[in-house]
Coordinates of C-alpha atoms (C1' of nucleotides) in Angstrom, one line a residue:
Chain A
M4 CA 25.9 10.5 0.2
S5 CA 29.0 9.5 -0.2
S6 CA 29.9 5.0 1.0
T7 CA 33.3 6.6 2.4
S8 CA 31.7 8.3 4.6
S9 CA 31.5 7.9 8.4
A10 CA 28.1 7.0 8.6
R11 CA 26.3 4.8 7.0
Q12 CA 23.9 5.2 4.6
K13 CA 20.8 4.4 5.0
F14 CA 18.7 2.6 2.6
Q15 CA 15.3 3.2 1.8
A16 CA 12.5 1.4 -0.2
L17 CA 12.6 3.0 -3.7
P18 CA 10.0 5.7 -5.6
G19 CA 6.8 3.5 -6.1
T20 CA 7.5 0.8 -4.2
R21 CA 6.7 0.1 -0.9
D22 CA 7.0 -3.0 2.2
L23 CA 4.1 -4.7 3.5
L24 CA 4.3 -5.2 7.1
S25 CA 1.9 -7.3 8.9
P26 CA -1.6 -6.9 9.4
T27 CA -1.4 -4.7 6.5
S28 CA 0.3 -7.7 4.2
E29 CA -2.6 -10.2 5.7
R30 CA -4.8 -8.5 4.3
M31 CA -3.3 -8.2 1.0
R32 CA -3.4 -12.2 1.3
A33 CA -6.6 -12.6 2.4
L34 CA -8.3 -10.4 -0.9
V35 CA -6.0 -12.7 -3.2
N36 CA -7.5 -15.6 -1.3
T37 CA -11.1 -14.9 -1.5
F38 CA -9.9 -14.3 -5.1
A39 CA -8.6 -17.4 -5.9
D40 CA -11.2 -18.9 -4.0
E41 CA -14.3 -17.5 -6.3
A42 CA -11.9 -18.1 -9.3
E43 CA -11.3 -21.5 -8.7
R44 CA -15.2 -22.1 -7.8
A45 CA -16.1 -20.8 -11.2
G46 CA -13.2 -23.3 -13.6
F47 CA -10.1 -21.5 -13.7
G48 CA -6.8 -23.0 -13.1
Q49 CA -4.3 -21.3 -11.7
I50 CA -1.0 -19.6 -14.2
V51 CA 2.1 -18.1 -12.2
S52 CA 4.0 -16.9 -15.3
P53 CA 7.4 -14.8 -15.2
M54 CA 8.1 -11.7 -13.9
F55 CA 9.5 -10.9 -16.9
E56 CA 9.8 -11.7 -20.4
D57 CA 10.7 -10.5 -24.1
L58 CA 10.9 -7.2 -24.6
G59 CA 8.4 -7.9 -27.8
V60 CA 6.1 -9.8 -26.4
F61 CA 5.1 -5.9 -24.0
T62 CA 5.7 -4.4 -27.2
R63 CA 2.8 -5.7 -29.4
L64 CA 0.2 -4.3 -26.7
G65 CA 0.5 -1.4 -29.0
E66 CA 2.6 1.5 -30.2
S67 CA 0.0 4.3 -28.9
T68 CA 0.4 2.9 -24.9
D69 CA 2.3 4.9 -22.4
V70 CA 2.3 1.5 -20.7
V71 CA 5.3 0.6 -23.5
T72 CA 6.4 3.3 -24.9
K73 CA 7.3 4.4 -21.6
E74 CA 6.7 3.0 -18.4
L75 CA 8.4 -0.5 -19.5
Y76 CA 11.6 -1.1 -16.9
D77 CA 13.4 -3.0 -19.5
F78 CA 16.9 -3.7 -19.7
E79 CA 19.6 -5.9 -21.5
D80 CA 20.9 -9.4 -19.7
N81 CA 24.2 -10.9 -20.1
G82 CA 23.3 -12.9 -23.2
G83 CA 22.3 -9.1 -24.8
R84 CA 18.7 -9.7 -25.2
R85 CA 16.3 -7.2 -24.5
I86 CA 14.2 -8.5 -21.4
A87 CA 11.0 -6.5 -19.9
L88 CA 9.6 -6.9 -16.8
R89 CA 5.8 -7.6 -17.0
P90 CA 3.7 -3.8 -16.6
E91 CA 0.7 -6.4 -17.0
F92 CA -0.5 -9.9 -17.0
T93 CA -2.0 -10.5 -20.5
A94 CA 0.8 -10.4 -22.4
S95 CA 2.2 -12.8 -20.7
V96 CA -1.0 -15.4 -20.6
C97 CA -1.4 -15.3 -24.0
R98 CA 2.3 -16.0 -24.8
A99 CA 2.1 -19.1 -22.4
Y100 CA -1.2 -20.2 -24.1
A101 CA 0.7 -19.7 -27.2
Q102 CA 3.5 -21.9 -26.3
E103 CA 2.4 -24.7 -24.1
R104 CA -2.0 -24.8 -26.1
P105 CA -3.4 -25.9 -23.2
L106 CA -7.0 -27.7 -23.9
T107 CA -9.2 -24.6 -24.9
P108 CA -11.2 -22.8 -23.5
W109 CA -8.5 -21.8 -21.6
K110 CA -9.3 -20.5 -18.2
A111 CA -6.9 -18.9 -15.7
W112 CA -6.5 -16.4 -12.9
Y113 CA -3.6 -15.2 -11.7
A114 CA -2.2 -13.1 -8.9
G115 CA 1.4 -11.2 -8.4
P116 CA 3.3 -8.1 -9.4
A117 CA 3.5 -5.4 -11.7
F118 CA 6.3 -2.7 -13.2
R119 CA 5.5 0.2 -14.5
Q120 CA 8.1 3.3 -14.1
E121 CA 5.2 5.9 -13.4
K122 CA 5.7 9.4 -11.0
A123 CA 4.6 7.2 -7.8
Q124 CA 1.8 8.9 -5.8
K125 CA -1.5 7.4 -3.7
G126 CA -2.7 3.9 -5.4
R127 CA -0.3 3.8 -8.0
Y128 CA 3.0 2.7 -7.3
R129 CA 6.2 1.3 -9.4
Q130 CA 5.3 -2.1 -8.4
F131 CA 1.8 -2.9 -7.3
D132 CA -0.3 -6.0 -7.6
Q133 CA -2.8 -7.4 -9.5
V134 CA -5.6 -10.0 -9.2
G135 CA -7.2 -11.2 -12.2
A136 CA -8.2 -14.5 -14.7
E137 CA -8.5 -14.7 -18.6
V138 CA -9.9 -17.3 -20.8
I139 CA -8.6 -17.8 -24.2
G140 CA -10.8 -20.4 -26.8
S141 CA -13.3 -19.1 -27.2
H142 CA -15.5 -16.0 -29.5
D143 CA -18.8 -17.0 -26.7
P144 CA -19.5 -13.7 -25.4
D145 CA -21.2 -15.7 -22.3
L146 CA -17.8 -15.5 -21.4
D147 CA -17.5 -12.3 -21.2
T148 CA -20.3 -12.2 -19.2
E149 CA -19.0 -15.2 -16.8
L150 CA -15.9 -12.7 -15.9
V151 CA -17.5 -10.0 -15.3
A152 CA -19.8 -12.0 -13.0
L153 CA -16.7 -12.9 -11.6
A154 CA -15.2 -9.7 -11.1
D155 CA -18.2 -8.6 -9.2
R156 CA -19.0 -11.8 -7.2
F157 CA -15.5 -10.8 -5.9
Y158 CA -16.6 -7.2 -4.9
R159 CA -19.6 -8.8 -3.4
R160 CA -18.0 -10.7 -0.9
L161 CA -15.6 -8.3 0.1
G162 CA -18.1 -6.2 0.8
L163 CA -18.1 -3.5 -1.6
R164 CA -20.9 -1.7 -2.6
S165 CA -19.3 1.9 -4.0
V166 CA -17.9 0.7 -8.0
T167 CA -19.3 0.8 -10.8
L168 CA -19.3 -1.2 -13.2
L169 CA -18.9 0.8 -17.1
L170 CA -19.8 -1.2 -19.9
N171 CA -19.1 -0.8 -23.7
T172 CA -17.6 -2.4 -27.3
L173 CA -14.5 -1.6 -29.8
G174 CA -16.3 -3.5 -32.4
D175 CA -14.5 -5.5 -34.4
A176 CA -11.3 -5.4 -35.9
A177 CA -13.3 -4.4 -39.2
D178 CA -15.6 -2.0 -37.2
R179 CA -12.8 0.0 -36.2
P180 CA -11.6 1.4 -39.1
R181 CA -14.8 3.2 -39.9
Y182 CA -15.6 4.6 -36.7
L183 CA -11.9 5.8 -36.6
D184 CA -12.4 7.6 -39.7
A185 CA -15.9 9.4 -38.2
L186 CA -14.3 10.2 -34.2
R187 CA -11.1 12.0 -36.6
A188 CA -13.8 13.3 -39.1
H189 CA -15.8 15.0 -36.0
F190 CA -12.5 15.7 -33.9
N191 CA -10.3 17.5 -37.3
A192 CA -13.4 19.3 -38.4
N193 CA -13.3 21.4 -34.8
L194 CA -9.8 21.5 -34.3
D195 CA -9.0 24.5 -32.8
A196 CA -11.6 23.6 -29.8
L197 CA -9.3 20.7 -29.0
T198 CA -6.2 20.9 -26.3
E199 CA -2.8 20.5 -28.3
Q200 CA -2.2 17.4 -26.2
S201 CA -5.5 16.4 -27.8
R202 CA -4.5 17.0 -31.0
I203 CA -1.0 14.9 -30.4
T204 CA -3.4 11.9 -29.0
L205 CA -5.3 12.7 -32.4
E206 CA -2.8 11.8 -34.8
K207 CA -1.7 8.8 -32.8
N208 CA -4.6 6.8 -32.0
P209 CA -8.0 9.2 -32.5
L210 CA -9.7 6.5 -30.1
R211 CA -7.4 8.4 -27.4
V212 CA -8.7 11.0 -27.6
L213 CA -12.3 10.0 -25.8
D214 CA -10.0 9.6 -22.8
S215 CA -8.8 12.8 -22.1
K216 CA -10.4 14.3 -18.8
R217 CA -9.5 17.8 -20.2
P218 CA -12.5 20.6 -19.6
P219 CA -12.1 22.2 -22.7
D220 CA -12.4 18.7 -24.3
A221 CA -15.2 17.9 -23.0
E222 CA -17.4 19.3 -24.9
L223 CA -16.4 18.1 -27.9
I224 CA -15.8 14.7 -26.8
A225 CA -19.3 14.4 -25.3
A226 CA -20.9 14.6 -29.0
A227 CA -18.4 12.5 -30.6
P228 CA -19.8 9.6 -32.7
V229 CA -20.2 6.7 -30.7
I230 CA -18.7 2.8 -31.4
T231 CA -22.6 1.5 -31.4
D232 CA -23.6 2.7 -34.3
F233 CA -20.5 1.7 -36.4
L234 CA -21.1 -2.4 -35.0
S235 CA -21.1 -5.1 -37.5
V236 CA -24.4 -7.6 -37.4
E237 CA -22.0 -10.0 -35.2
A238 CA -20.3 -7.8 -33.0
G239 CA -23.5 -6.1 -32.4
A240 CA -25.3 -9.3 -31.6
A241 CA -22.4 -9.9 -29.2
F242 CA -22.9 -6.7 -27.5
E243 CA -26.3 -7.3 -26.8
R244 CA -26.1 -11.0 -25.5
V245 CA -23.2 -9.7 -23.0
Q246 CA -26.1 -7.2 -21.9
Q247 CA -28.2 -9.4 -21.9
G248 CA -26.3 -11.7 -19.4
L249 CA -25.3 -9.4 -17.0
T250 CA -29.3 -8.7 -16.5
A251 CA -30.5 -11.8 -16.2
L252 CA -27.3 -12.2 -13.5
E253 CA -28.3 -8.7 -12.2
V254 CA -25.4 -7.9 -12.1
P255 CA -25.3 -3.5 -12.5
F256 CA -23.8 -1.5 -15.3
T257 CA -23.7 1.2 -16.6
L258 CA -23.0 1.6 -20.6
A259 CA -20.4 3.7 -21.6
P260 CA -20.1 4.7 -25.1
R261 CA -17.3 6.5 -24.9
L262 CA -15.1 4.0 -22.5
V263 CA -11.7 3.6 -24.4
R264 CA -8.9 1.5 -22.9
G265 CA -5.6 2.1 -21.6
L266 CA -4.1 -1.1 -24.2
D267 CA -4.2 -1.2 -27.9
Y268 CA -5.4 -4.8 -28.5
Y269 CA -8.8 -4.5 -26.8
T270 CA -11.9 -5.8 -29.0
R271 CA -16.0 -5.8 -28.6
T272 CA -16.9 -6.3 -25.2
T273 CA -14.1 -3.6 -22.6
F274 CA -14.8 -2.7 -19.1
E275 CA -13.4 -0.6 -15.9
F276 CA -14.6 -0.9 -12.5
A277 CA -14.4 2.4 -11.0
G278 CA -14.3 3.2 -7.4
T279 CA -16.9 6.1 -7.0
G280 CA -14.7 6.5 -3.2
L281 CA -12.6 7.0 -4.8
E282 CA -10.2 10.9 -6.3
A283 CA -10.7 10.5 -9.7
A284 CA -6.7 9.5 -10.2
Q285 CA -7.1 6.3 -8.9
N286 CA -10.8 5.4 -9.3
A287 CA -10.3 2.5 -12.3
V288 CA -9.9 -0.3 -9.7
G289 CA -10.1 -2.7 -12.3
G290 CA -10.4 -3.3 -16.2
G291 CA -10.8 -6.1 -18.7
G292 CA -12.3 -6.5 -21.9
R293 CA -11.7 -9.2 -25.9
Y294 CA -8.3 -9.1 -27.2
D295 CA -9.0 -11.2 -30.5
G296 CA -6.2 -10.7 -32.3
L297 CA -3.9 -10.8 -29.8
V298 CA -2.3 -14.3 -29.2
A299 CA -1.9 -14.6 -32.8
D300 CA 0.3 -11.4 -32.2
L301 CA 2.4 -12.9 -30.4
G302 CA 3.0 -16.1 -32.9
G303 CA 0.3 -17.9 -31.9
P304 CA -3.4 -19.3 -33.5
E305 CA -5.7 -16.9 -34.3
D306 CA -7.4 -17.7 -31.7
P307 CA -9.8 -15.3 -29.2
G308 CA -9.6 -14.6 -25.9
V309 CA -11.1 -12.4 -22.9
G310 CA -10.1 -11.3 -19.3
F311 CA -9.6 -8.4 -16.8
A312 CA -7.2 -7.5 -14.0
L313 CA -8.2 -5.3 -11.2
G314 CA -5.6 -3.6 -9.0
V315 CA -5.5 -5.5 -5.3
D316 CA -4.0 -1.6 -3.9
R317 CA -6.8 0.3 -5.7
T318 CA -9.1 -2.6 -4.7
L319 CA -8.4 -2.2 -0.8
M320 CA -8.2 1.3 -1.1
A321 CA -12.3 0.8 -2.0
C322 CA -12.4 -1.3 0.3
D323 CA -10.9 2.0 3.4
A324 CA -13.4 4.0 1.3
D325 CA -16.6 2.1 2.6
G326 CA -15.6 0.8 5.6
V327 CA -15.5 -2.5 4.6
F328 CA -12.7 -5.8 4.4
D329 CA -10.6 -5.3 7.5
A330 CA -7.3 -6.0 7.8
P331 CA -7.1 -9.5 10.3
N332 CA -5.3 -9.3 13.9
P333 CA -3.8 -11.9 13.8
T334 CA -3.1 -13.2 17.3
V335 CA -1.0 -16.7 18.9
D336 CA -3.4 -19.4 21.1
V337 CA -0.9 -19.6 23.1
W338 CA 1.9 -17.1 25.1
I339 CA 4.7 -19.2 27.6
V340 CA 5.7 -17.1 30.3
A341 CA 8.6 -18.8 31.4
V342 CA 10.9 -17.2 34.6
T343 CA 13.3 -20.5 35.0
D344 CA 16.7 -19.3 33.4
G345 CA 16.5 -22.2 31.5
T346 CA 15.4 -23.6 28.3
E347 CA 11.6 -24.3 29.8
G348 CA 10.1 -21.7 27.0
L349 CA 12.1 -22.8 24.1
E350 CA 11.1 -26.6 25.0
L351 CA 7.2 -26.0 25.4
A352 CA 6.9 -23.6 22.7
E353 CA 8.7 -26.3 20.6
E354 CA 6.2 -29.4 22.0
L355 CA 2.9 -27.3 21.8
R356 CA 3.7 -25.9 17.7
R357 CA 4.6 -30.0 17.2
A358 CA 1.2 -30.6 18.2
G359 CA -0.3 -28.1 16.0
V360 CA -1.2 -24.9 18.5
S361 CA 0.3 -21.4 17.8
V362 CA 2.2 -20.6 20.3
D363 CA 4.8 -17.2 20.9
R364 CA 6.7 -16.3 24.1
A365 CA 9.1 -13.8 25.7
F366 CA 12.9 -13.3 24.8
D367 CA 15.7 -11.8 26.4
G368 CA 15.2 -13.0 30.1
R369 CA 12.2 -10.8 30.6
S370 CA 10.9 -10.7 34.9
M371 CA 7.3 -12.0 35.1
K372 CA 5.1 -9.3 35.3
A373 CA 6.7 -8.2 32.2
Q374 CA 6.3 -11.5 30.6
M375 CA 2.6 -11.3 31.8
K376 CA 2.6 -7.8 30.3
A377 CA 3.5 -9.4 26.6
A378 CA 0.8 -12.3 27.1
N379 CA -2.0 -9.8 27.5
R380 CA -1.3 -7.4 24.7
S381 CA -0.9 -10.3 22.0
G382 CA -4.0 -10.9 22.9
A383 CA -3.4 -14.8 23.6
P384 CA -6.4 -15.8 25.2
L385 CA -4.3 -18.6 27.1
A386 CA -1.0 -18.2 29.1
V387 CA 1.1 -21.2 30.2
I388 CA 3.1 -19.9 33.6
V389 CA 5.9 -21.9 33.9
G390 CA 8.6 -20.6 37.5
E391 CA 10.9 -23.0 40.1
D392 CA 7.9 -23.7 42.2
E393 CA 6.6 -25.8 38.2
L394 CA 9.5 -26.2 37.2
A395 CA 10.4 -28.3 40.7
A396 CA 6.6 -29.9 40.6
D397 CA 7.4 -31.1 36.9
S398 CA 4.1 -28.9 36.0
V399 CA 2.7 -26.0 34.2
S400 CA 0.3 -23.2 35.2
L401 CA -2.1 -22.7 32.6
R402 CA -3.9 -19.5 33.1
P403 CA -7.0 -18.3 30.8
M404 CA -6.2 -14.7 29.6
R405 CA -8.9 -12.1 29.5
R406 CA -10.1 -9.0 27.6
A407 CA -10.8 -5.7 29.0
D408 CA -13.7 -7.4 30.6
G409 CA -12.4 -8.6 33.2
H410 CA -12.4 -12.6 34.1
S411 CA -15.5 -14.4 32.8
G412 CA -12.5 -17.6 31.8
S413 CA -11.4 -19.8 34.1
E414 CA -8.9 -19.2 36.8
Q415 CA -5.6 -20.4 36.9
T416 CA -5.4 -23.9 37.3
V417 CA -1.5 -26.3 37.8
I418 CA -1.1 -29.7 36.1
P419 CA 1.1 -31.9 35.2
R420 CA 3.4 -30.8 32.4
D421 CA 3.2 -33.9 30.6
Q422 CA -0.8 -33.6 30.6
M423 CA -0.4 -29.9 29.4
V424 CA -0.9 -30.6 25.2
T425 CA -4.2 -31.9 25.6
R426 CA -5.2 -29.6 28.2
V427 CA -4.7 -26.6 26.7
K428 CA -6.5 -28.3 23.5
E429 CA -8.6 -28.5 26.0
L430 CA -8.9 -24.9 27.0
L431 CA -8.9 -23.6 23.2
A432 CA -12.0 -25.6 21.9
R433 CA -13.7 -24.2 24.8
Chain B
rG25 C1' 8.1 13.1 -17.2
rU26 C1' 6.2 19.2 -15.5
rG27 C1' 3.9 22.0 -12.2
rG28 C1' 1.7 23.1 -6.6
rC29 C1' 2.0 21.6 -1.4
rC30 C1' 4.6 19.2 2.5
rG31 C1' 8.6 16.6 5.1
rU32 C1' 10.0 18.0 14.1
rA33 C1' 10.9 11.3 18.8
rG34 C1' 8.5 4.4 16.7
rC35 C1' 3.2 6.9 15.5
rU36 C1' -0.3 11.4 16.1
rC37 C1' 0.9 16.7 16.5
rA38 C1' 3.1 21.6 19.8
rA39 C1' 7.2 25.2 19.4
rC40 C1' 4.0 34.3 18.9
rU41 C1' 6.3 38.0 13.8
rG42 C1' 14.6 33.4 13.2
rG43 C1' 16.0 34.0 19.8
rU44 C1' 18.4 30.3 25.7
rU45 C1' 19.2 22.8 27.4
rA46 C1' 12.5 21.4 20.3
rG47 C1' 7.8 19.8 23.9
rA48 C1' 2.8 16.9 24.5
rG49 C1' -0.1 12.3 23.8
rC50 C1' 0.1 7.4 22.6
rA51 C1' 3.9 3.5 21.7
rU52 C1' 8.0 1.3 24.5
rC53 C1' 11.4 -0.3 28.8
rG54 C1' 11.6 -0.2 33.8
rG55 C1' 9.3 0.4 39.3
rG56 C1' 5.0 0.8 42.9
rU57 C1' 9.7 -5.3 47.6
rU58 C1' 8.8 -11.8 48.1
rG59 C1' 6.4 -15.8 41.1
rU60 C1' 1.0 -12.7 37.4
rG61 C1' -1.2 -9.1 32.5
rA62 C1' -5.5 -5.1 31.6
rU63 C1' -7.1 -0.2 35.0
rC64 C1' -3.7 4.1 38.2
rC65 C1' 0.9 5.9 40.1
rC66 C1' 5.7 7.3 39.5
rG67 C1' 10.2 7.3 36.4
rA68 C1' 13.5 6.2 32.2
rA69 C1' 14.8 6.6 27.2
rG70 C1' 14.0 8.2 22.4
rG71 C1' 15.4 13.5 17.6
rC72 C1' 22.5 16.7 14.5
rU73 C1' 13.8 19.3 13.0
rG74 C1' 14.8 13.9 5.7
rG75 C1' 19.9 14.9 4.0
rG76 C1' 23.6 19.3 2.3
rG77 C1' 25.1 24.0 1.4
rG78 C1' 24.4 29.7 2.4
rU79 C1' 22.0 34.0 4.8
rU80 C1' 22.5 35.6 10.1
rC81 C1' 25.3 37.6 15.9
rG82 C1' 21.5 33.5 16.0
rA83 C1' 17.3 28.8 11.7
rG84 C1' 12.7 23.8 12.7
rU85 C1' 11.3 29.0 11.4
rC86 C1' 14.5 32.3 5.6
rC87 C1' 17.0 31.2 0.1
rC88 C1' 19.8 27.4 -2.5
rC89 C1' 20.0 22.4 -4.4
rU90 C1' 19.0 17.1 -3.1
rC91 C1' 15.9 13.1 -1.7
rG92 C1' 11.2 11.7 -0.4
rG93 C1' 5.9 12.1 0.2
rU94 C1' 1.6 13.8 -1.7
rC95 C1' -2.0 16.3 -5.4
rA96 C1' -2.8 17.6 -10.1
rC97 C1' -1.5 16.6 -15.5
rC98 C1' 0.0 12.6 -18.1
rC99 C1' -2.0 8.1 -18.4
rC100 C1' -4.3 4.0 -15.9
rA101 C1' -4.1 -1.2 -12.0

RNA sequence: GUGGCCGUAGCUCAACUGGUUAGAGCAUCGGGUUGUGAUCCCGAAGGCUGGGGGUUCGAGUCCCCUCGGUCACCCCA
C-alpha cells in the first residue's frame, strides 16, 4: 500500500492490539477498581512503574524463558541505551524496591499493560493488561497465603466460579539441583519416549519439560519424580504452612506437584489459576509464587518476595464463560431537548453539569421528534425540554422518561427556568 | 515463529455446481401536517464482496501474493 496513492491509507490497530470502546472499557475499569479495592483493603499500596526499563531488568528473568528470549519488545533509544517494554510487572517492582528501599514488608499492587511479541490470538495479545500484587521483604509463608486469598476474594467478588487454584512448591535454590538431577535422570533414561521438542527443552531446563502438553510426553511426565520428595526441611515446612493456611481460610486448592511456571525466578510456593470454562490455550488466567532471589539478581539486597499477576482479558473471558460481571451500561440522568435555534441546549447542559447532574443532548439542530428519540435511546430517566414556548415564558418542561413498560412516572411539568436544577435533583432523587 | 480454517453493508448473515443493476434482519437517518420517545406504517442512505494480481466471454464464488482474524503447536496472562 503506497503512501503516494490517491486514496489515503486506512490504518488499523496492529496485530495483537485493539481498541476498547465504551461498555467494554468501563467493564475493564470496573474490574481494576474491584481489584484495587480488595488490595487496598488488605494493606497494599499502588505502584505505578515505567512501562519500559533497561533491557537488563528483564533478561534477569531467565535465559530459558521465551518471554525474554524471543518475545521482548526491545530497542535502542537515542542515547544508545538498550530498552525493553515490560513483558510483566514483577521485575519492575523488584527494581523499584531495590532503588527506593521502602519499609518491609512492602506490599504493592499494580494494574496496567504489558507487552509480548507473540503471534496473537484470542485471549493472547501483544499488549495485554494485568493486575497483580507483590510483597517484598518477608519470608513468612503466611504472606503466600494472604496473596492467594486476595486473588480468591477478588474472583469471588466478580462472581467467578469456574476458576481452580493449582498449588505447588519449587523448593529452595539448594533443593533445585538435586531435583533437576533426578528429572534429568528420569527423562534421559527414556529419551526415545520424549518428543524432539522436549529433548531440546531438557537440555535447557528440565523443569520445563513438565510443562509440555504434547500427548506423547504425557506418560513420561506423569511418571516423573516430584519436587516434594526433594524439599529441604524449611521449604517443606513452609509449604505445609501455606496449605494449612489456605485450608483454614477455606480457599480451595488442588496440589499440582508438576506445575512449573513460565518464568525461571520462582522458588518455593508457586500457583496458577486455571479457568475451567476456557480453552486450554488461554485457561491460565493468573499465577504467581515466591521469588526469593530476584531482588538480589537485580542488584538489590538479599530480600525475598512473593506475588501474583492476573490477566485482565482472560479473567473477563472467564467471567463471560460464567455469565458473570456484565459490562455496565453507563447512562446519563438528564437529556436535554432544545428546539430553539439559540444556545439553550448548550447553557442548560452546562448549568446542570456544574450542579453535578450528568447530562447529554443532541446536536446538529435536529427535530424535536429526533431529539426525543435520542433521549429515549439514551436511557436517561428525565428529559428537559425547551422550545419557543418555554423560551418565551422563561421556563423549561420536565418530562419523565419511562422504559419499555409504559408510563409509570409522573406527568410532564412546566417550571420556571431558575428552578430547573432543584426540581431536576428532586425528581432524580425519587 | 510454523501449520489449518476464515474475511460479503456499522452489526449478524444470504447469494444453486463462476452468469444479468450483490440481498435480508437489526442498527442509522427522514416522513406519517401544526413542538414530544418506546409499538406500528412508509421511505432513504449505506458494499470497487479486506487489499493487489491472475485465469475466464464473465469471479463474492477458481489460482497466487498480501493484510487481518481465528484455531492448533510453541508459550503464557
